Short mmCIF file of C-alpha atoms in Angstrom, two decimals:
data_model
loop_
_atom_site.label_atom_id
_atom_site.label_comp_id
_atom_site.label_asym_id
_atom_site.label_seq_id
_atom_site.Cartn_x
_atom_site.Cartn_y
_atom_site.Cartn_z
CA UNK A 15 -257.93 39.82 66.15
CA UNK A 16 -257.33 43.59 65.78
CA UNK A 17 -254.83 44.54 63.08
CA UNK A 18 -251.83 46.47 64.40
CA UNK A 19 -251.46 49.86 62.69
CA UNK A 20 -248.84 52.60 62.59
CA UNK A 21 -251.02 54.50 65.08
CA UNK A 22 -250.55 51.65 67.55
CA UNK A 23 -246.80 51.64 66.98
CA UNK A 24 -246.57 55.41 67.49
CA UNK A 25 -248.68 55.29 70.65
CA UNK A 26 -246.78 52.38 72.20
CA UNK A 27 -243.37 53.84 71.29
CA UNK A 28 -244.37 57.31 72.50
CA UNK A 29 -243.41 59.00 69.21
CA UNK A 30 -245.20 60.83 66.42
CA UNK A 31 -246.61 59.23 63.28
CA UNK A 32 -244.02 61.21 61.30
CA UNK A 33 -241.21 59.55 63.27
CA UNK A 34 -242.64 56.08 62.63
CA UNK A 35 -242.92 56.92 58.93
CA UNK A 36 -239.27 58.04 58.79
CA UNK A 37 -238.10 54.85 60.46
CA UNK A 38 -240.19 52.64 58.18
CA UNK A 39 -238.86 54.41 55.08
CA UNK A 40 -235.25 54.46 56.30
CA UNK A 41 -235.07 58.25 56.11
CA UNK A 42 -232.81 60.51 58.12
CA UNK A 43 -233.84 62.81 60.94
CA UNK A 44 -234.34 60.14 63.63
CA UNK A 45 -231.77 59.43 66.34
CA UNK A 46 -230.36 55.94 66.73
CA UNK A 47 -232.03 55.54 70.13
CA UNK A 48 -235.41 56.64 68.76
CA UNK A 49 -235.07 54.32 65.77
CA UNK A 50 -234.28 51.38 68.04
CA UNK A 51 -237.33 52.19 70.19
CA UNK A 52 -239.59 52.16 67.13
CA UNK A 53 -238.11 48.91 65.82
CA UNK A 54 -238.46 47.26 69.24
CA UNK A 55 -242.11 48.29 69.39
CA UNK A 56 -242.68 46.95 65.87
CA UNK A 57 -241.18 43.60 66.87
CA UNK A 58 -243.13 43.46 70.14
CA UNK A 59 -246.48 44.28 68.53
CA UNK A 60 -245.89 42.12 65.47
CA UNK A 61 -246.60 45.03 63.14
CA UNK A 62 -246.51 44.19 59.40
CA UNK A 63 -246.43 47.04 56.96
CA UNK A 64 -249.02 47.17 54.19
CA UNK A 65 -247.97 49.75 51.62
CA UNK A 66 -251.25 49.56 49.77
CA UNK A 67 -253.33 50.04 52.91
CA UNK A 68 -251.06 52.89 54.01
CA UNK A 69 -251.55 54.62 50.68
CA UNK A 70 -255.30 54.09 50.80
CA UNK A 71 -255.37 55.63 54.26
CA UNK A 72 -254.00 58.88 52.87
CA UNK A 73 -256.84 58.96 50.29
CA UNK A 74 -254.30 60.24 47.81
CA UNK A 75 -252.81 58.98 44.58
CA UNK A 76 -249.46 60.41 43.49
CA UNK A 77 -248.72 61.06 39.82
CA UNK A 78 -245.04 61.47 39.02
CA UNK A 79 -243.40 62.14 35.65
CA UNK A 80 -239.81 61.26 34.77
CA UNK A 81 -238.56 63.70 32.12
CA UNK A 82 -235.62 61.99 30.41
CA UNK A 83 -233.49 62.54 27.31
CA UNK A 84 -234.36 60.34 24.35
CA UNK A 85 -231.94 57.44 24.78
CA UNK A 86 -230.93 56.90 21.13
CA UNK A 87 -227.58 55.07 21.43
CA UNK A 88 -226.99 55.93 25.09
CA UNK A 89 -227.08 52.65 27.04
CA UNK A 90 -227.39 54.35 30.42
CA UNK A 91 -230.41 56.40 29.33
CA UNK A 92 -231.94 53.27 27.83
CA UNK A 93 -231.54 51.60 31.23
CA UNK A 94 -233.11 54.62 32.97
CA UNK A 95 -236.14 54.60 30.65
CA UNK A 96 -236.55 50.83 31.00
CA UNK A 97 -236.04 50.99 34.76
CA UNK A 98 -238.88 53.47 35.29
CA UNK A 99 -241.24 51.41 33.15
CA UNK A 100 -240.22 48.17 34.89
CA UNK A 101 -240.94 49.61 38.34
CA UNK A 102 -244.35 51.03 37.44
CA UNK A 103 -246.32 47.99 38.72
CA UNK A 104 -244.45 48.06 42.05
CA UNK A 105 -245.29 51.69 42.68
CA UNK A 106 -248.81 51.36 41.32
CA UNK A 107 -249.51 49.07 44.27
CA UNK A 108 -248.62 52.03 46.49
CA UNK A 109 -250.95 54.31 44.53
CA UNK A 110 -248.01 55.98 42.79
CA UNK A 111 -248.36 56.38 39.02
CA UNK A 112 -245.14 56.75 37.02
CA UNK A 113 -244.93 57.99 33.45
CA UNK A 114 -242.03 58.95 31.17
CA UNK A 115 -241.78 61.93 28.85
CA UNK A 116 -238.72 62.32 26.61
CA UNK A 117 -236.98 65.26 24.99
CA UNK A 118 -234.11 65.39 22.43
CA UNK A 119 -230.82 64.97 24.31
CA UNK A 120 -228.92 68.20 25.14
CA UNK A 121 -231.72 70.40 23.73
CA UNK A 122 -232.41 72.95 26.47
CA UNK A 123 -235.19 74.74 24.56
CA UNK A 124 -237.04 71.47 23.88
CA UNK A 125 -236.73 70.46 27.53
CA UNK A 126 -238.03 73.84 28.70
CA UNK A 127 -241.03 73.61 26.36
CA UNK A 128 -241.86 70.15 27.67
CA UNK A 129 -241.67 71.37 31.28
CA UNK A 130 -243.88 74.35 30.43
CA UNK A 131 -246.60 71.98 29.16
CA UNK A 132 -246.79 69.91 32.35
CA UNK A 133 -250.21 70.41 33.95
CA UNK A 134 -250.51 70.71 37.74
CA UNK A 135 -253.96 69.13 37.57
CA UNK A 136 -252.45 65.92 36.15
CA UNK A 137 -249.00 65.84 37.79
CA UNK A 138 -247.88 65.96 41.42
CA UNK A 139 -244.15 65.72 40.87
CA UNK A 140 -241.42 65.71 38.22
CA UNK A 141 -237.96 64.12 38.20
CA UNK A 142 -235.91 65.59 35.35
CA UNK A 143 -232.52 64.82 33.87
CA UNK A 144 -231.66 68.46 33.41
CA UNK A 145 -229.69 70.57 30.97
CA UNK A 146 -228.12 73.45 32.92
CA UNK A 147 -229.38 76.44 30.95
CA UNK A 148 -231.24 79.64 31.95
CA UNK A 149 -234.37 78.65 30.00
CA UNK A 150 -234.52 75.30 31.80
CA UNK A 151 -233.97 76.88 35.21
CA UNK A 152 -236.81 79.33 34.51
CA UNK A 153 -239.11 76.47 33.48
CA UNK A 154 -238.30 74.57 36.69
CA UNK A 155 -239.04 77.67 38.77
CA UNK A 156 -242.37 78.13 36.99
CA UNK A 157 -243.23 74.46 37.48
CA UNK A 158 -242.47 74.76 41.19
CA UNK A 159 -244.58 77.92 41.39
CA UNK A 160 -247.52 75.98 39.88
CA UNK A 161 -247.36 73.61 42.86
CA UNK A 162 -245.53 70.67 41.26
CA UNK A 163 -242.82 68.95 43.30
CA UNK A 164 -239.56 69.15 41.34
CA UNK A 165 -236.30 67.24 41.72
CA UNK A 166 -233.40 66.73 39.32
CA UNK A 167 -232.05 63.31 38.47
CA UNK A 168 -228.52 62.32 37.37
CA UNK A 169 -227.67 65.87 36.20
CA UNK A 170 -228.46 69.05 38.15
CA UNK A 171 -228.92 72.76 37.43
CA UNK A 172 -227.40 75.77 39.16
CA UNK A 173 -229.53 76.42 42.22
CA UNK A 174 -230.54 79.31 44.44
CA UNK A 175 -232.25 77.41 47.24
CA UNK A 176 -235.97 76.62 47.14
CA UNK A 177 -236.50 79.47 44.66
CA UNK A 178 -234.56 77.49 42.07
CA UNK A 179 -237.55 75.22 41.56
CA UNK A 180 -235.91 71.94 42.42
CA UNK A 181 -235.66 70.79 46.04
CA UNK A 182 -233.38 67.75 45.67
CA UNK A 183 -230.89 66.31 43.21
CA UNK A 184 -230.71 62.52 43.03
CA UNK A 185 -227.26 61.78 41.65
CA UNK A 186 -223.79 60.63 42.50
CA UNK A 187 -221.26 63.25 43.62
CA UNK A 188 -219.98 63.99 40.13
CA UNK A 189 -217.00 66.07 41.24
CA UNK A 190 -215.93 63.13 43.39
CA UNK A 191 -216.44 60.76 40.45
CA UNK A 192 -214.16 62.90 38.29
CA UNK A 193 -211.55 62.94 41.05
CA UNK A 194 -211.71 59.14 41.28
CA UNK A 195 -211.14 58.90 37.53
CA UNK A 196 -208.19 61.28 37.81
CA UNK A 197 -206.68 59.30 40.67
CA UNK A 198 -207.02 56.01 38.78
CA UNK A 199 -205.48 57.33 35.57
CA UNK A 200 -202.78 59.21 37.46
CA UNK A 201 -201.78 56.29 39.66
CA UNK A 202 -201.83 53.77 36.82
CA UNK A 203 -199.48 56.14 34.96
CA UNK A 204 -197.34 57.00 37.98
CA UNK A 205 -194.10 56.10 36.18
CA UNK A 206 -195.04 57.38 32.73
CA UNK A 207 -195.05 60.86 31.29
CA UNK A 208 -197.54 61.78 28.61
CA UNK A 209 -200.83 63.40 27.76
CA UNK A 210 -204.32 62.54 28.95
CA UNK A 211 -207.65 63.42 27.31
CA UNK A 212 -211.20 63.82 28.58
CA UNK A 213 -214.23 63.41 26.32
CA UNK A 214 -217.62 64.64 27.57
CA UNK A 215 -221.02 64.27 25.96
CA UNK A 216 -221.69 67.99 26.30
CA UNK A 217 -220.44 70.31 29.00
CA UNK A 218 -223.81 72.06 29.33
CA UNK A 219 -224.75 68.92 31.28
CA UNK A 220 -223.84 69.74 34.85
CA UNK A 221 -222.83 66.16 35.67
CA UNK A 222 -220.34 66.18 32.80
CA UNK A 223 -218.89 69.59 33.69
CA UNK A 224 -218.57 68.58 37.36
CA UNK A 225 -216.80 65.33 36.45
CA UNK A 226 -214.37 67.30 34.30
CA UNK A 227 -213.75 69.70 37.18
CA UNK A 228 -212.87 66.90 39.60
CA UNK A 229 -210.71 65.14 37.00
CA UNK A 230 -208.82 68.33 36.14
CA UNK A 231 -208.18 69.09 39.80
CA UNK A 232 -206.54 65.75 40.50
CA UNK A 233 -204.49 65.61 37.29
CA UNK A 234 -203.32 69.21 37.71
CA UNK A 235 -202.57 69.07 41.43
CA UNK A 236 -201.29 65.55 41.98
CA UNK A 237 -199.85 64.21 38.71
CA UNK A 238 -197.29 66.61 37.28
CA UNK A 239 -196.04 63.88 34.91
CA UNK A 240 -199.29 64.16 32.95
CA UNK A 241 -200.52 66.95 30.68
CA UNK A 242 -204.28 67.33 30.36
CA UNK A 243 -205.44 68.20 26.85
CA UNK A 244 -208.39 70.59 26.30
CA UNK A 245 -211.72 68.78 26.85
CA UNK A 246 -213.66 67.47 23.85
CA UNK A 247 -217.39 66.83 23.29
CA UNK A 248 -218.76 63.75 21.54
CA UNK A 249 -222.50 64.34 22.15
CA UNK A 250 -222.71 60.86 23.73
CA UNK A 251 -222.64 59.49 20.19
CA UNK A 252 -220.54 56.44 19.40
CA UNK A 253 -219.55 57.46 15.89
CA UNK A 254 -218.66 61.03 16.84
CA UNK A 255 -216.74 59.92 19.93
CA UNK A 256 -214.90 57.22 17.98
CA UNK A 257 -213.80 59.82 15.41
CA UNK A 258 -212.50 62.04 18.21
CA UNK A 259 -210.44 59.18 19.64
CA UNK A 260 -208.94 58.40 16.22
CA UNK A 261 -207.86 62.03 15.84
CA UNK A 262 -206.37 62.00 19.35
CA UNK A 263 -204.40 58.84 18.62
CA UNK A 264 -203.03 60.30 15.38
CA UNK A 265 -202.13 63.64 16.93
CA UNK A 266 -200.68 62.41 20.22
CA UNK A 267 -198.44 59.32 20.10
CA UNK A 268 -197.71 60.01 23.80
CA UNK A 269 -201.37 59.70 24.84
CA UNK A 270 -201.37 57.57 28.02
CA UNK A 271 -204.80 58.20 29.54
CA UNK A 272 -208.40 58.74 28.45
CA UNK A 273 -211.42 59.64 30.59
CA UNK A 274 -214.81 58.99 29.00
CA UNK A 275 -217.03 61.36 30.97
CA UNK A 276 -220.31 60.46 29.26
CA UNK A 277 -221.56 57.88 26.77
CA UNK A 278 -220.33 56.98 23.29
CA UNK A 279 -218.14 54.25 24.73
CA UNK A 280 -218.70 51.85 21.85
CA UNK A 281 -216.91 54.29 19.56
CA UNK A 282 -214.01 54.62 21.99
CA UNK A 283 -213.64 50.85 22.31
CA UNK A 284 -213.70 50.34 18.54
CA UNK A 285 -211.16 53.12 17.87
CA UNK A 286 -208.74 51.86 20.52
CA UNK A 287 -208.94 48.24 19.42
CA UNK A 288 -208.51 49.13 15.75
CA UNK A 289 -205.40 51.13 16.64
CA UNK A 290 -203.87 48.27 18.61
CA UNK A 291 -203.14 50.66 21.49
CA UNK A 292 -205.94 49.51 23.79
CA UNK A 293 -203.48 48.01 26.28
CA UNK A 294 -201.15 51.03 26.27
CA UNK A 295 -203.68 53.71 27.23
CA UNK A 296 -205.37 53.78 30.65
CA UNK A 297 -209.10 54.27 30.06
CA UNK A 298 -211.75 55.05 32.68
CA UNK A 299 -215.41 55.38 31.72
CA UNK A 300 -218.88 55.57 33.26
CA UNK A 301 -221.73 53.07 33.61
CA UNK A 302 -221.39 49.30 33.53
CA UNK A 303 -223.19 48.25 30.34
CA UNK A 304 -222.71 45.10 28.23
CA UNK A 305 -220.24 47.09 26.10
CA UNK A 306 -218.13 48.51 28.93
CA UNK A 307 -218.22 45.17 30.74
CA UNK A 308 -216.82 43.44 27.64
CA UNK A 309 -214.21 46.19 27.29
CA UNK A 310 -213.08 45.61 30.88
CA UNK A 311 -212.72 41.90 30.30
CA UNK A 312 -210.73 42.44 27.08
CA UNK A 313 -208.51 45.10 28.64
CA UNK A 314 -209.66 48.01 26.47
CA UNK A 315 -211.06 49.75 29.59
CA UNK A 316 -209.27 49.70 32.94
CA UNK A 317 -212.09 50.88 35.23
CA UNK A 318 -215.77 51.85 35.05
CA UNK A 319 -217.54 54.13 37.52
CA UNK A 320 -221.16 53.10 37.97
CA UNK A 321 -224.39 54.38 39.52
CA UNK A 322 -227.39 52.17 40.26
CA UNK A 323 -230.33 52.98 37.99
CA UNK A 324 -232.77 51.10 40.22
CA UNK A 325 -231.49 52.87 43.33
CA UNK A 326 -231.78 56.29 41.72
CA UNK A 327 -235.33 55.67 40.55
CA UNK A 328 -236.48 54.41 43.96
CA UNK A 329 -234.75 57.31 45.74
CA UNK A 330 -236.29 59.80 43.30
CA UNK A 331 -239.81 58.43 43.82
CA UNK A 332 -239.42 58.53 47.60
CA UNK A 333 -238.11 62.11 47.44
CA UNK A 334 -241.00 63.20 45.21
CA UNK A 335 -243.52 61.54 47.52
CA UNK A 336 -242.01 63.30 50.53
CA UNK A 337 -242.00 66.72 48.82
CA UNK A 338 -245.53 66.24 47.49
CA UNK A 339 -246.70 65.31 51.00
CA UNK A 340 -245.07 68.36 52.54
CA UNK A 341 -242.29 66.49 54.35
CA UNK A 342 -239.71 69.29 54.30
CA UNK A 343 -237.35 67.34 56.55
CA UNK A 344 -236.81 64.52 54.06
CA UNK A 345 -233.16 63.99 53.08
CA UNK A 346 -232.62 61.58 50.14
CA UNK A 347 -230.10 58.81 50.59
CA UNK A 348 -226.83 59.50 48.75
CA UNK A 349 -226.19 57.58 45.53
CA UNK A 350 -223.05 55.47 45.79
CA UNK A 351 -220.23 55.49 43.23
CA UNK A 352 -219.31 51.89 42.40
CA UNK A 353 -215.95 51.08 40.83
CA UNK A 354 -215.68 48.09 38.51
CA UNK A 355 -212.52 46.55 37.10
CA UNK A 356 -212.18 43.31 35.18
CA UNK A 357 -211.66 41.48 38.48
CA UNK A 358 -215.12 42.26 39.90
CA UNK A 359 -217.51 42.58 36.94
#
């Protein structure tokens, strides 16, 4: 019995192969009516997708590199590294090879040097957790000019359209995330006056600076009872961040809110619990890890904003594949901001 192929589906549905591909991959750019027609044809013909056969048919193997900060004590970056490595066998079956290259966190010059060494003959696409610095932007532009598909992941750079080097950013809306944190801290402190603090890893990371922007907007515009202190940087390091929190607690007895923009949450938890003020200060952080989950359950944290590592990796790979294949109409799916409290962890 003849095997049903995507060519059969396209012919029977009266659409192009590109339209069938978009429907199968759940990408945008197809009307609801057209999508229903393709799905009806798939059901009628009994088409079963074979990723491996589809990849073989293109006679092409994709080689993608994830350029990530060295995780050190950053639980989220550990999860990102581990997530890429865990998904390698899945994508290998689709003729997509994933590798990881790491650079020292926050070090723009080291990141730029790594990007400069990437060889077009060995790499089709790069997903990079970026540091927003001129040297990095120049390296991304050069990489793009060498014919490598480039997207940013988690943290973006300032862009000037396609000339910027990167074509997509796979990340949550970080300004919105900061606004959510501001709304939570502001509403939980609706009947209290006092000061609130925000601790970033480093504000040269665009995701951290954008979160601070959203947070500052909400606190400044909607919660006049609260005074936002100047932002601080803890380099996503638990010890450094913990020391910052201890100084804040000593200097500001009226501290009522704390927004942990980046990592270093173990230091924050330890400092708050040692002070005995963990139930008096509203704390919102990022990424549901074993440490932040335990902090939620104990009441040291009030809310955690989370992004799916697995979802970001899969979305990044699909975006790289589309760019590498010349699909200029591909629009990556947005990354959702999840909110966890002790009631739903």
